[in-house]
Coordinates of C-alpha atoms in Angstrom, one line a residue:
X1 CA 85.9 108.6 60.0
X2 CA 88.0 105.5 58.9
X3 CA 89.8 104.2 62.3
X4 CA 92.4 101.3 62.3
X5 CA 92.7 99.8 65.5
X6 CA 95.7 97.4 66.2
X7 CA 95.9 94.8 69.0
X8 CA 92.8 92.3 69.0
X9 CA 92.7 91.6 72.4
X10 CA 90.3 92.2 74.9
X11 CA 91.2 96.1 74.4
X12 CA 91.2 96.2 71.0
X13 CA 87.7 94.9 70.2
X14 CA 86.1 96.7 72.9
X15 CA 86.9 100.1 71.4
X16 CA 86.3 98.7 67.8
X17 CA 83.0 97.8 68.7
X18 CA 82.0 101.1 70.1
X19 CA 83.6 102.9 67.1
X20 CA 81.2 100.7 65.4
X21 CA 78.2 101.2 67.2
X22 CA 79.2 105.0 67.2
X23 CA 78.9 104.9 63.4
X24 CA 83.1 105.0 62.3
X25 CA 84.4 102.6 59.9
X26 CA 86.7 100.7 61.9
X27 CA 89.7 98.6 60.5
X28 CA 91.0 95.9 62.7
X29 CA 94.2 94.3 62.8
X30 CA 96.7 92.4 64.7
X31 CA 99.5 90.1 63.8
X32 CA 97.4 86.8 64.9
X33 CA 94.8 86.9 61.9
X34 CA 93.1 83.9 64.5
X35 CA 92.6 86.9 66.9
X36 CA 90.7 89.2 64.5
X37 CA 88.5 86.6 63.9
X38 CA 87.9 85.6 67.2
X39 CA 87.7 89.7 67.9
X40 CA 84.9 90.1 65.3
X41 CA 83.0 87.2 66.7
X42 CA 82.8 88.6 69.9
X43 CA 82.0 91.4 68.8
X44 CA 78.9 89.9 66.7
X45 CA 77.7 88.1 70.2
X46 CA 77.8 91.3 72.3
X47 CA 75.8 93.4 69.8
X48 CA 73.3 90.4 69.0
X49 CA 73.2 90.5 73.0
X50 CA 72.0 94.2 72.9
X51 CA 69.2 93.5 70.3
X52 CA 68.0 90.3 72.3
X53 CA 67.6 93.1 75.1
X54 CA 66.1 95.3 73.1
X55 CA 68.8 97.8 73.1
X56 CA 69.9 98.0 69.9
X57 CA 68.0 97.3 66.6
X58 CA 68.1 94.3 64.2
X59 CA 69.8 97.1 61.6
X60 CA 71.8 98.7 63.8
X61 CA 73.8 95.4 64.3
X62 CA 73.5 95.2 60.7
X63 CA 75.2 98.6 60.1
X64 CA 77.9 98.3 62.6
X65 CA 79.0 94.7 61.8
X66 CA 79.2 96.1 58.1
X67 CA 81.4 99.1 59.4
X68 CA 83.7 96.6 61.2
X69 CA 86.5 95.3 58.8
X70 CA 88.9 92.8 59.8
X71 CA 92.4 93.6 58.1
X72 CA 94.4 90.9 57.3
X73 CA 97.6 92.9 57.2
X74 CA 98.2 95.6 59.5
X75 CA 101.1 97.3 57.9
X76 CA 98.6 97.8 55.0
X77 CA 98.6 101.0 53.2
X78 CA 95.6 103.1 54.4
X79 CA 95.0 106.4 52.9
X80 CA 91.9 107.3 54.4
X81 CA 93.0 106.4 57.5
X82 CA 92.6 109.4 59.8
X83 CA 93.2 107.6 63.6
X84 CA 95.3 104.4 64.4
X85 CA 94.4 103.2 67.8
X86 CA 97.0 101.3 69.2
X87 CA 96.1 98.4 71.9
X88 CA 98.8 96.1 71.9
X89 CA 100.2 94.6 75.3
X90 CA 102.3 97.3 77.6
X91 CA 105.8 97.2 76.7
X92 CA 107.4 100.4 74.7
X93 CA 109.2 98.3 72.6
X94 CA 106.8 96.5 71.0
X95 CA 104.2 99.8 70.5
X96 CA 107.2 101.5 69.3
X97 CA 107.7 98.5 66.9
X98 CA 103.8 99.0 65.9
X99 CA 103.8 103.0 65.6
X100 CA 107.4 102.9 63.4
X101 CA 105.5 100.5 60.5
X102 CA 102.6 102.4 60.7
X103 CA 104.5 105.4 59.9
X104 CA 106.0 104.5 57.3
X105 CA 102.6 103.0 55.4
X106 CA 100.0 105.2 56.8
X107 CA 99.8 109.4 55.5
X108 CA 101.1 111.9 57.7
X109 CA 97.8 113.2 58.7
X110 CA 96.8 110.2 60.0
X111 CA 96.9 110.9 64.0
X112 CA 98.3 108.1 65.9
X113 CA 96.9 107.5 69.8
X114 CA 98.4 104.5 72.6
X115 CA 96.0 102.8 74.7
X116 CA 99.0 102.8 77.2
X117 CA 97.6 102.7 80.7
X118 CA 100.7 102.9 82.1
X119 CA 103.9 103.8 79.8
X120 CA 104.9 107.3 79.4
X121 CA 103.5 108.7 76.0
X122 CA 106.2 111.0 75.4
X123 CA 108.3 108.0 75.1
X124 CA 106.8 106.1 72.8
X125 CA 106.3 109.2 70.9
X126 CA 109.9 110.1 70.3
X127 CA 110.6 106.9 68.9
X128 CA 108.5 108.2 65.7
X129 CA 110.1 109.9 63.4
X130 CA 107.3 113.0 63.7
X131 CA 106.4 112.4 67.6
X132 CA 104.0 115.1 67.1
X133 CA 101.0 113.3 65.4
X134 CA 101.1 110.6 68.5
X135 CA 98.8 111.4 72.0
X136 CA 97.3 109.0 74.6
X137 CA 94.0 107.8 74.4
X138 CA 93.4 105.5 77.1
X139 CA 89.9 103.6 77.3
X140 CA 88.8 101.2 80.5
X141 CA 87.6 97.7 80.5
X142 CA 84.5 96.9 79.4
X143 CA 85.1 99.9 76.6
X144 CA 81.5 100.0 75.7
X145 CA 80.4 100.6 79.4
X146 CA 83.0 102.5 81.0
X147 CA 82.2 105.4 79.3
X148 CA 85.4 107.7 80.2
X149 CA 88.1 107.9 78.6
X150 CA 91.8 109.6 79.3
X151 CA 93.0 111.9 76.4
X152 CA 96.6 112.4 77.0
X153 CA 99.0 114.6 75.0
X154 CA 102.9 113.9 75.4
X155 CA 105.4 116.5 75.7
X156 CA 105.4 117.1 71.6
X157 CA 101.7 116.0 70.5
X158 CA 100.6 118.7 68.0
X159 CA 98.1 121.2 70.2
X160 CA 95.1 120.3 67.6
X161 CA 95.0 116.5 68.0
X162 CA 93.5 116.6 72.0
X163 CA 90.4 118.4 71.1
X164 CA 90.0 116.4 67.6
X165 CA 90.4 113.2 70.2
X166 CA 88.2 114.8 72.5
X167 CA 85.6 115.2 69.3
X168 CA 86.0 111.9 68.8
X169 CA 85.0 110.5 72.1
X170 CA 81.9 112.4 72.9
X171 CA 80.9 112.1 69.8
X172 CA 81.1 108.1 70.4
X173 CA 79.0 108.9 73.4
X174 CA 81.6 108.2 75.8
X175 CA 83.0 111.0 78.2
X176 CA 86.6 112.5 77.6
X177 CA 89.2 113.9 80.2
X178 CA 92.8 115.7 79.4
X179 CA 95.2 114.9 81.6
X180 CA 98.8 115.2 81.5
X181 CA 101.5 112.6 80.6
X182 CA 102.3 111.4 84.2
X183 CA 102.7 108.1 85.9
X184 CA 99.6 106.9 86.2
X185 CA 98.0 109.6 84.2
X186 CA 94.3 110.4 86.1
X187 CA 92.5 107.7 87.1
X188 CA 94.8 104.8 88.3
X189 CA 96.9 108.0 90.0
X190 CA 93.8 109.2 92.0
X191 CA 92.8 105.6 92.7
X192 CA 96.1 105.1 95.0
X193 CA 94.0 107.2 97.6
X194 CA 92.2 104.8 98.7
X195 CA 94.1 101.4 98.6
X196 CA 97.7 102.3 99.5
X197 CA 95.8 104.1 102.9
X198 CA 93.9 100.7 103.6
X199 CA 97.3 98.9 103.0
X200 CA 98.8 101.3 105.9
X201 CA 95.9 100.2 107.9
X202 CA 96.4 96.8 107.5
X203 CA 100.1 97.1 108.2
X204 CA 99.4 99.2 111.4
X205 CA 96.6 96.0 112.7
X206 CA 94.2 98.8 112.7
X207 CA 91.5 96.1 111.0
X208 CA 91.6 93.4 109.2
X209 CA 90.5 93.4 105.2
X210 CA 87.1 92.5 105.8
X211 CA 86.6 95.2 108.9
X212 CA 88.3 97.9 106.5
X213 CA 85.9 97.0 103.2
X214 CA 83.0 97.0 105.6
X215 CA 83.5 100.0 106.8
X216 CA 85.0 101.6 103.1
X217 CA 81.3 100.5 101.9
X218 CA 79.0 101.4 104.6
X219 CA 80.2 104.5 106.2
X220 CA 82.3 105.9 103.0
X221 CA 79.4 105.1 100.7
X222 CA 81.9 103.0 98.3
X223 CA 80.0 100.1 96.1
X224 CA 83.6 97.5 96.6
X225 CA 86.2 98.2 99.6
X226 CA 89.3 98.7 98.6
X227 CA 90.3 94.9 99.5
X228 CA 87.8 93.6 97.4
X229 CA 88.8 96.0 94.4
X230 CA 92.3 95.0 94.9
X231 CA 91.3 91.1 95.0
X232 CA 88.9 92.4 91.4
X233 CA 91.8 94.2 89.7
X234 CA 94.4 91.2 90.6
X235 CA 97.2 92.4 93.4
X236 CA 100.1 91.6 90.8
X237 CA 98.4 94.6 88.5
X238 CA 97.3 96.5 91.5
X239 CA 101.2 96.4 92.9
X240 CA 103.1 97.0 89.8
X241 CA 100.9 100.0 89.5
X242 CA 101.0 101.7 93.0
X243 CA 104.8 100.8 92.9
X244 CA 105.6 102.5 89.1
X245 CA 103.1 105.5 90.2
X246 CA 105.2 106.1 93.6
X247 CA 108.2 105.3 91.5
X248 CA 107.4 107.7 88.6
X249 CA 106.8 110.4 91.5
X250 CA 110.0 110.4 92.7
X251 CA 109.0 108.6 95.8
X252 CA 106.1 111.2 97.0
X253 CA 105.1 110.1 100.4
X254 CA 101.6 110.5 99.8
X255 CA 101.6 107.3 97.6
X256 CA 103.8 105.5 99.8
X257 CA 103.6 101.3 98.7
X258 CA 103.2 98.5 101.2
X259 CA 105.5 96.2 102.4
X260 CA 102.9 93.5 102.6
X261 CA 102.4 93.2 98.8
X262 CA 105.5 91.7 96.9
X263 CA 105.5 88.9 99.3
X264 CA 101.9 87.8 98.4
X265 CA 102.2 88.5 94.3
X266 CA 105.1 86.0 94.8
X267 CA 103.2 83.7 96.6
X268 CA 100.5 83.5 94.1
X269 CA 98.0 85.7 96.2
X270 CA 96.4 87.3 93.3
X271 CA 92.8 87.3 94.0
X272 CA 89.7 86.3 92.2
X273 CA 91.9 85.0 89.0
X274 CA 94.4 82.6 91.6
X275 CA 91.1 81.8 93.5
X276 CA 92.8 83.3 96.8
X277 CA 93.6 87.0 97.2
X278 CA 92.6 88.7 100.6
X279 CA 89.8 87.0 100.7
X280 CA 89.1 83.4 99.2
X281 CA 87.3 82.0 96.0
X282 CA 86.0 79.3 94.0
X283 CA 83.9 76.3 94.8
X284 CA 84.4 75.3 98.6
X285 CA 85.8 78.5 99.6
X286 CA 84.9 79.8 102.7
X287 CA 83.3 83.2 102.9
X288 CA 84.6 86.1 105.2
X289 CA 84.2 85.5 109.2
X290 CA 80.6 87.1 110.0
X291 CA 80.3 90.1 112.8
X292 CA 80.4 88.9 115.9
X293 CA 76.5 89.2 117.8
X294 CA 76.5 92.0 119.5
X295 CA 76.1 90.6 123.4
X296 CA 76.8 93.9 125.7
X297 CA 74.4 95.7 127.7
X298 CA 72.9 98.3 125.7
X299 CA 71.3 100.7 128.5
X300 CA 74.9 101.2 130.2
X301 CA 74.8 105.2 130.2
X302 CA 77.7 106.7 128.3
X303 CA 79.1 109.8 128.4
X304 CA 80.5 111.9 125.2
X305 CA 83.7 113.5 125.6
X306 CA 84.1 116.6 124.0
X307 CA 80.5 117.8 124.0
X308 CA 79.6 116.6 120.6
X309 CA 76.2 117.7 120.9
X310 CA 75.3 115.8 117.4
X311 CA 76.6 112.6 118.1
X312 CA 74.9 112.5 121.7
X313 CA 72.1 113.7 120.1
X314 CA 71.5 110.7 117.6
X315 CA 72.3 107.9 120.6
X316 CA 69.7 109.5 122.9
X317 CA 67.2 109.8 120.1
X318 CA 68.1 106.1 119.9
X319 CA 67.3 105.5 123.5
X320 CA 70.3 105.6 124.8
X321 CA 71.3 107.0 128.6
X322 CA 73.6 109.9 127.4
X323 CA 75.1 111.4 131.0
X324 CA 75.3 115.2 130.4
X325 CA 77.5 117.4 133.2
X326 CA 81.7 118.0 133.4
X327 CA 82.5 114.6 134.1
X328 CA 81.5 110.8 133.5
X329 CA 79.8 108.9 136.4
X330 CA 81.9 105.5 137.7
X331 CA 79.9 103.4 135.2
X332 CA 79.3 105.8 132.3
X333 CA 81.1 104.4 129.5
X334 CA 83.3 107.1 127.6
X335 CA 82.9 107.8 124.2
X336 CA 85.5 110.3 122.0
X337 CA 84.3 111.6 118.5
X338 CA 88.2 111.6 117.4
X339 CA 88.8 113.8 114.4
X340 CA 92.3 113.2 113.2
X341 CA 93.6 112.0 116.8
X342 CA 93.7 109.1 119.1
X343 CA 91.6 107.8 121.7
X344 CA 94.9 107.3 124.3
X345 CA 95.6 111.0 123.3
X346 CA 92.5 112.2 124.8
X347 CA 92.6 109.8 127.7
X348 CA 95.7 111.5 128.9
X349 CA 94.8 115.0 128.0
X350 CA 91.3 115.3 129.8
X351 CA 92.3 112.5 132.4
X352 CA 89.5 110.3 131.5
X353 CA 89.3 106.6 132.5
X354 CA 91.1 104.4 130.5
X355 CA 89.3 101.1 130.7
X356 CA 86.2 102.5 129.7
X357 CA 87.2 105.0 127.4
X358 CA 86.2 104.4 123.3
X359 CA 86.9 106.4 120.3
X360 CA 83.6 106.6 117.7
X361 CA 83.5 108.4 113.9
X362 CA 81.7 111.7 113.7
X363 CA 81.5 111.1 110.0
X364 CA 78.0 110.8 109.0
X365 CA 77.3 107.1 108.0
X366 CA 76.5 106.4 104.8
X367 CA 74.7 102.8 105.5
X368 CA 73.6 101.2 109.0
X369 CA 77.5 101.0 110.6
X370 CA 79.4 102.9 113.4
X371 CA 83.0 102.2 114.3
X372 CA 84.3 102.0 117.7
X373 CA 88.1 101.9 118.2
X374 CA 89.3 100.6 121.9
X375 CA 92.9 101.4 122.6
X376 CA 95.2 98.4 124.5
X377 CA 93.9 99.4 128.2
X378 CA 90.2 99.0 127.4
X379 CA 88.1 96.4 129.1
X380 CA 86.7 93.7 127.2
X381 CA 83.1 94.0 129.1
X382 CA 83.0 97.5 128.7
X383 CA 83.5 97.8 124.7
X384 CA 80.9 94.5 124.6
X385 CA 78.9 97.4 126.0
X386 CA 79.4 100.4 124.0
X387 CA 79.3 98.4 121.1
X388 CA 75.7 97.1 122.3
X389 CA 75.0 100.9 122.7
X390 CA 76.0 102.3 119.6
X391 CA 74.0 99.4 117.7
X392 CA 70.9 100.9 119.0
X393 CA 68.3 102.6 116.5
X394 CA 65.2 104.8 116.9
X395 CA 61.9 103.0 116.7
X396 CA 61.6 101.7 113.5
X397 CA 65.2 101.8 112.4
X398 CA 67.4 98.7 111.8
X399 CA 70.3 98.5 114.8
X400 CA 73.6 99.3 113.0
X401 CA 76.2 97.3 112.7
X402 CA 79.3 98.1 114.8
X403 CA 83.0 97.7 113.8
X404 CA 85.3 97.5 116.2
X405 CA 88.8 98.5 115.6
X406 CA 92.2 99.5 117.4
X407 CA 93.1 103.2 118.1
X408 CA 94.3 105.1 115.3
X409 CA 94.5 108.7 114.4
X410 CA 91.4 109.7 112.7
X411 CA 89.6 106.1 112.8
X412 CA 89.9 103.8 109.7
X413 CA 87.1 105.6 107.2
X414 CA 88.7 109.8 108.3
X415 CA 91.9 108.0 107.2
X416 CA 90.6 106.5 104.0
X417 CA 88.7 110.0 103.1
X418 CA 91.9 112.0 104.2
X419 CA 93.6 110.0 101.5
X420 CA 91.7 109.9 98.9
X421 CA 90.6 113.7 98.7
X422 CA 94.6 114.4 99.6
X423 CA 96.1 112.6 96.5
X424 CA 92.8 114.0 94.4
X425 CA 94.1 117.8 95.5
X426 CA 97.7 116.8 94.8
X427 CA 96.6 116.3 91.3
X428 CA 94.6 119.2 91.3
X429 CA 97.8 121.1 92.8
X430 CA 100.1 120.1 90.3
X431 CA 97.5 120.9 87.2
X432 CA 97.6 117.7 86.0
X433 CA 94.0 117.6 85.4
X434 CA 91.7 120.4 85.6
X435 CA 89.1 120.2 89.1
X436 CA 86.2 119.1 87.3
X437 CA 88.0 116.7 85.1
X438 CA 89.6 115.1 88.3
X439 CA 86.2 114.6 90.0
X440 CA 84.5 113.5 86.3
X441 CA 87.7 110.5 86.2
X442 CA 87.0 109.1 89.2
X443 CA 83.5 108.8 89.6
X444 CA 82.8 107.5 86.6
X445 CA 86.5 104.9 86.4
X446 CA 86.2 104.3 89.9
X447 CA 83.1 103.9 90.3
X448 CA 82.8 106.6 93.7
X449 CA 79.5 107.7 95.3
X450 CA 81.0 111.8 94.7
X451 CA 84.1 113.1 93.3
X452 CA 87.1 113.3 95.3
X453 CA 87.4 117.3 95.0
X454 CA 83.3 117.5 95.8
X455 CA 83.4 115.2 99.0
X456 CA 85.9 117.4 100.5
X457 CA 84.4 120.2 99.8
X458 CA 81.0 118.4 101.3
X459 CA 82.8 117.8 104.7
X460 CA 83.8 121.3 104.3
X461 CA 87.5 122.0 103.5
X462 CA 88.4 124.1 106.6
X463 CA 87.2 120.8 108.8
X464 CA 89.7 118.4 105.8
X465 CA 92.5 121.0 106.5
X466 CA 92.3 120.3 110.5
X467 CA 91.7 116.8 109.8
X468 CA 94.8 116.6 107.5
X469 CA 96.9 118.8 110.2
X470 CA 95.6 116.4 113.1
X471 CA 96.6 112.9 110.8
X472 CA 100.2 114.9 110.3
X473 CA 100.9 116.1 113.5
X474 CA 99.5 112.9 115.8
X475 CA 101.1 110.4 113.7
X476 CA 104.2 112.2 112.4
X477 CA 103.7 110.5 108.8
X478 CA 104.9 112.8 105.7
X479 CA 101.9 111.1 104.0
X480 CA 99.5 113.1 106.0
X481 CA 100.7 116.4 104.9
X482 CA 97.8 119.1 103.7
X483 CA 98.6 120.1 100.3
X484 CA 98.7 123.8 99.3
X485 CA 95.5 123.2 97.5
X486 CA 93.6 122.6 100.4
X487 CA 95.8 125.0 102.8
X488 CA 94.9 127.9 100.4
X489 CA 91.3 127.1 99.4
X490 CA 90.4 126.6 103.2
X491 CA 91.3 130.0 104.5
X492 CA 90.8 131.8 101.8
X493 CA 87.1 130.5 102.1
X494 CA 87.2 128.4 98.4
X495 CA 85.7 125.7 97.2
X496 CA 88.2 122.3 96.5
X497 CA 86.5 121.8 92.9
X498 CA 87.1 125.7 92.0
X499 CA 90.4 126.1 89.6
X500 CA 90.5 130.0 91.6
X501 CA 92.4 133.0 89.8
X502 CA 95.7 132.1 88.2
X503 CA 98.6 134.3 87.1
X504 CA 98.1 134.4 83.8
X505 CA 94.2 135.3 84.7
X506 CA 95.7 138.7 85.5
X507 CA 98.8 138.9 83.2
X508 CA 97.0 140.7 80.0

């Protein structure tokens, strides 16, 4: 296939070098003829890369720098062009600038597709004169290793040119996903889970950003926390993108912005690129405040409200004095495994001592780290003891490490979950991307340990749906809400990654 791709950037020759590789002829333009030459040459140094690591052949990088053609014109007549590939900076005016001369040199077959991330591609379609030959085809950065890739028809895109795009990508050996044309599309959308929850946090003075990533990585399982990611992606990208998504939505709750962000974009607060985000960078800069030791008394016998037979059960196979009867002794230390509620709220429900009273996550670790939330009566001394107590390990084990946070509903990483698997159901309520697709997206953009859809459905989706109910009810927050998808699939005994039976299932 004969491919022209427009836009030279760092976009552009990412995808023209794995259209390359792939074995496409691929024409490459842009208006800056300096930029195609500088494209090609990278290019050349990433595939000589490849053979010096012995993944690639001396003739493959023969072959696919021979299949790579820099175009000095990109309004050039092409009539064995079958696919422009459009990767020009994100304004609609100037993509529909680049799509309206294309049309008017290029066949009608040829199929046009936007690398738009975030533009709507029904818009920039109906500036064409035929808006049906034009779809989304949106590719993440590094193309050649993020190997997804968002296939997204607008409102008019001819029904054929989705699966030929689909073809196309697989065939490339990357994976494809069809999502609808919606703010955000799949994977940015699904990827507000996380960070507008750990931006509520941080407004609430749940935790700090380094607590919250701590905890995101080692009880969530998630290789960056969501601060980290934020201070990765740049906060001025990461803003504009949570704001046009919540925007686009016609201000859904569920992806609710921050008040904390357009103050630090304007302030410069970027992240790794300004050398001070969340966290600081560059030669000098000083690194995140260590844990504090852990210094309390780690025989102090605790008590664990609730009966929770599985949490007493790992701190007594650790060693630890676990009090068993109806009540705590006068120096047992108090321990709630909180599911979607408060610490305070069980204080004052089963009239337990204040002072010595902690919340702790039931949710099974996925590293060495428990979280213990104190509330505002809690004595110092006594949480310098549980948290001495819930360090402890079996024989042989490393101690974990123990956050320590304020009372919240749910604990920082429920609320994190909650959110993430709550905006991945939203999508899959609103069939904007089929279950599988949705779960596909984000762990392979994203970069998460399971699919949003599948780590619900591992904690089990009746437990989300009283999880969700607790977040909604304790705190009051519209955000919280259960969506139908979960309400349904949990009493009706489904699984979150299953489409179920549809109308039109039973219609013929």
């Amino acid at each position: 296939m004969r491919i022209r791709i427009v836009g030279a950037g760092a976009m552009g020759r990412g995808i023209a070098q794995w259209a390359a590789v792939a074995g496409h002829t691929v024409e490459l333009a842009d208006v800056r003829q300096e930029a195609v030459t500088a494209a090609v040459d990278f290019v050349r140094s990433m595939l000589e890369r490849a053979v010096a690591k012995g993944r690639m052949p001396e003739s493959g990088l023969a072959a696919a720098l021979e299949r790579l053609v820099p175009l000095e014109d990109p309004w050039a007549p092409g009539p064995d062009v079958a696919l422009v590939v459009e990767a020009v900076r994100e304004d609609l005016e100037t993509k529909a600038e680049v799509f309206g001369r294309l049309e008017k040199v290029l066949p009608a077959s040829t199929v046009f597709a936007t690398n738009t991330s975030s533009l709507s591609v029904t818009r920039i379609a109906a500036t064409l004169e035929d808006p049906t030959r034009l779809a989304g085809l949106h590719f993440f950065n590094p193309v050649p290793l993020m190997r997804i890739v968002e296939v997204v028809p607008g409102a008019a895109t001819r029904p054929e040119i989705a699966p030929f795009l689909t073809e196309l990508v697989t065939g490339c050996g990357h994976r494809a996903v069809t999502v609808s044309d919606t703010p955000g599309f799949l994977v940015n959308h699904a990827g507000r889970g996380l960070v507008t929850e750990a931006l509520a946090l941080l407004e609430e003075s749940v935790a700090g950003p380094a607590v919250i990533d701590r905890i995101a990585r080692d009880v969530l399982g998630l290789r960056m926390g969501p601060f980290e990611l934020m201070d990765l992606t740049g906060l001025d990208v990461t803003a504009a993108v949570i704001d046009s998504i919540w925007e686009g939505f016609r201000y859904e709750d569920r992806l609710r912005p921050s008040f904390l962000t357009p103050n630090r974009v304007a302030a410069g607060l970027h992240g790794r690129k300004t050398g001070r985000g969340w966290y600081a960078y560059g030669p000098g800069a000083p690194a995140p405040a260590a844990e504090a030791a852990v210094t309390g008394d780690p025989d102090r016998p605790v008590f664990v409200a609730g009966g929770d037979p599985a949490y007493a059960g790992a701190l007594a196979a650790a060693g630890a004095t676990v009090e068993d009867g109806p009540r705590p002794s006068a120096r047992a230390l108090v321990l709630v495994p909180v599911w979607g509620t408060t610490v305070a709220s069980a204080v004052a429900e089963l009239g337990l001592p204040a002072d010595r009273t902690f919340g702790v996550d039931p949710l099974p670790p996925a590293g060495r780290r428990r979280v213990l939330a104190v509330t505002p009566a809690a004595d110092p001394d006594a949480a310098r003891d549980a948290r001495a107590v819930l360090a402890r390990a079996a024989d042989g084990e490393e101690p974990y490490a123990v956050s320590v946070v304020r009372d919240t509903a749910g604990s920082v990483a429920q609320r994190l979950l909650a959110s993430v698997v709550s905006v991945a159901t939203s999508i899959a309520e609103r069939s904007l991307a089929a279950p599988s697709d949705i779960d596909l997206a984000v762990t392979t953009g994203l970069g998460y340990p399971v699919g949003p859809l599948a780590w619900g459905d591992r904690i089990g989706a009746g437990r989300m749906l009283e999880l969700q109910r607790a977040l909604h009810a304790t705190t009051g927050d519209p955000r919280h809400r259960p969506t139908r998808w979960l309400t349904e699939r949990a009493h009706l005994g489904l699984p979150l990654t299953g489409a179920g039976t549809s109308p039109e299932d039973c219609a013929g």
